[in-house]
Amino acid sequence: LKDAEENATILNRDRHISYALRQLNRATGFSKMDASRSWYCFWGVHTLRMLNYEIPDELAKRLVELVEF
């Protein structure tokens, strides 16, 4: 168990959340023709959900508008 603790990866939750939010805010500026916008949204939202972070309503609204067809 001691070896496992010494080799454990530490998750810096706050930095991951900050990074995901920056990426999502960047995605909302993409052109409607940009094929990667839906993937940016998926990855960012999935990351935040895995970290049990509640996505602000305003950001959620912008993301929905971004991926609507």
Coordinates of C-alpha atoms in Angstrom, one line a residue:
L1 CA 0.0 0.0 0.0
K2 CA 2.9 2.4 0.7
D3 CA 4.2 2.0 -2.8
A4 CA 0.8 2.7 -4.2
E5 CA 0.5 5.9 -2.2
E6 CA 3.9 7.1 -3.3
N7 CA 3.1 6.5 -7.0
A8 CA -0.5 7.8 -6.8
T9 CA -1.5 10.5 -9.3
I10 CA -3.0 13.5 -7.6
L11 CA -5.9 15.2 -9.3
N12 CA -5.9 19.0 -9.0
R13 CA -9.7 19.4 -9.2
D14 CA -9.7 23.2 -9.3
R15 CA -7.2 23.4 -12.1
H16 CA -9.1 20.8 -14.1
I17 CA -12.3 22.7 -13.7
S18 CA -10.7 26.0 -14.6
Y19 CA -9.2 24.4 -17.8
A20 CA -12.5 22.8 -18.8
L21 CA -14.3 26.1 -18.3
R22 CA -11.8 28.0 -20.4
Q23 CA -12.1 25.4 -23.2
L24 CA -15.9 25.6 -23.1
N25 CA -15.8 29.4 -23.2
R26 CA -13.5 29.2 -26.2
A27 CA -15.9 26.8 -27.9
T28 CA -18.8 29.2 -27.7
G29 CA -16.8 31.6 -29.9
F30 CA -16.5 29.0 -32.7
S31 CA -18.1 29.4 -36.1
K32 CA -21.2 27.4 -36.7
M33 CA -19.3 25.8 -39.5
D34 CA -16.5 24.5 -37.2
A35 CA -16.9 20.7 -37.0
S36 CA -15.0 20.4 -33.8
R37 CA -17.4 22.6 -31.7
S38 CA -19.6 19.7 -30.6
W39 CA -16.5 17.7 -29.5
Y40 CA -15.2 20.6 -27.4
C41 CA -18.6 20.9 -25.8
F42 CA -18.7 17.1 -25.1
W43 CA -15.2 17.0 -23.6
G44 CA -15.7 20.1 -21.5
V45 CA -19.1 19.1 -20.2
H46 CA -18.1 15.5 -19.5
T47 CA -15.0 16.7 -17.6
L48 CA -17.1 19.0 -15.4
R49 CA -19.7 16.3 -14.8
M50 CA -17.0 13.8 -13.8
L51 CA -15.6 16.4 -11.3
N52 CA -19.2 17.0 -9.9
Y53 CA -19.1 20.6 -11.0
E54 CA -22.5 22.3 -11.7
I55 CA -22.3 24.1 -15.0
P56 CA -23.6 27.6 -14.7
D57 CA -27.0 28.2 -16.4
E58 CA -25.6 31.0 -18.7
L59 CA -22.8 28.7 -20.0
A60 CA -25.2 25.8 -20.5
K61 CA -27.5 28.1 -22.5
R62 CA -24.6 29.2 -24.8
L63 CA -23.5 25.7 -25.3
V64 CA -26.9 24.5 -26.3
E65 CA -27.2 27.4 -28.7
L66 CA -23.8 26.5 -30.2
V67 CA -24.6 22.9 -31.0
E68 CA -28.2 23.4 -32.1
F69 CA -28.7 22.7 -35.8

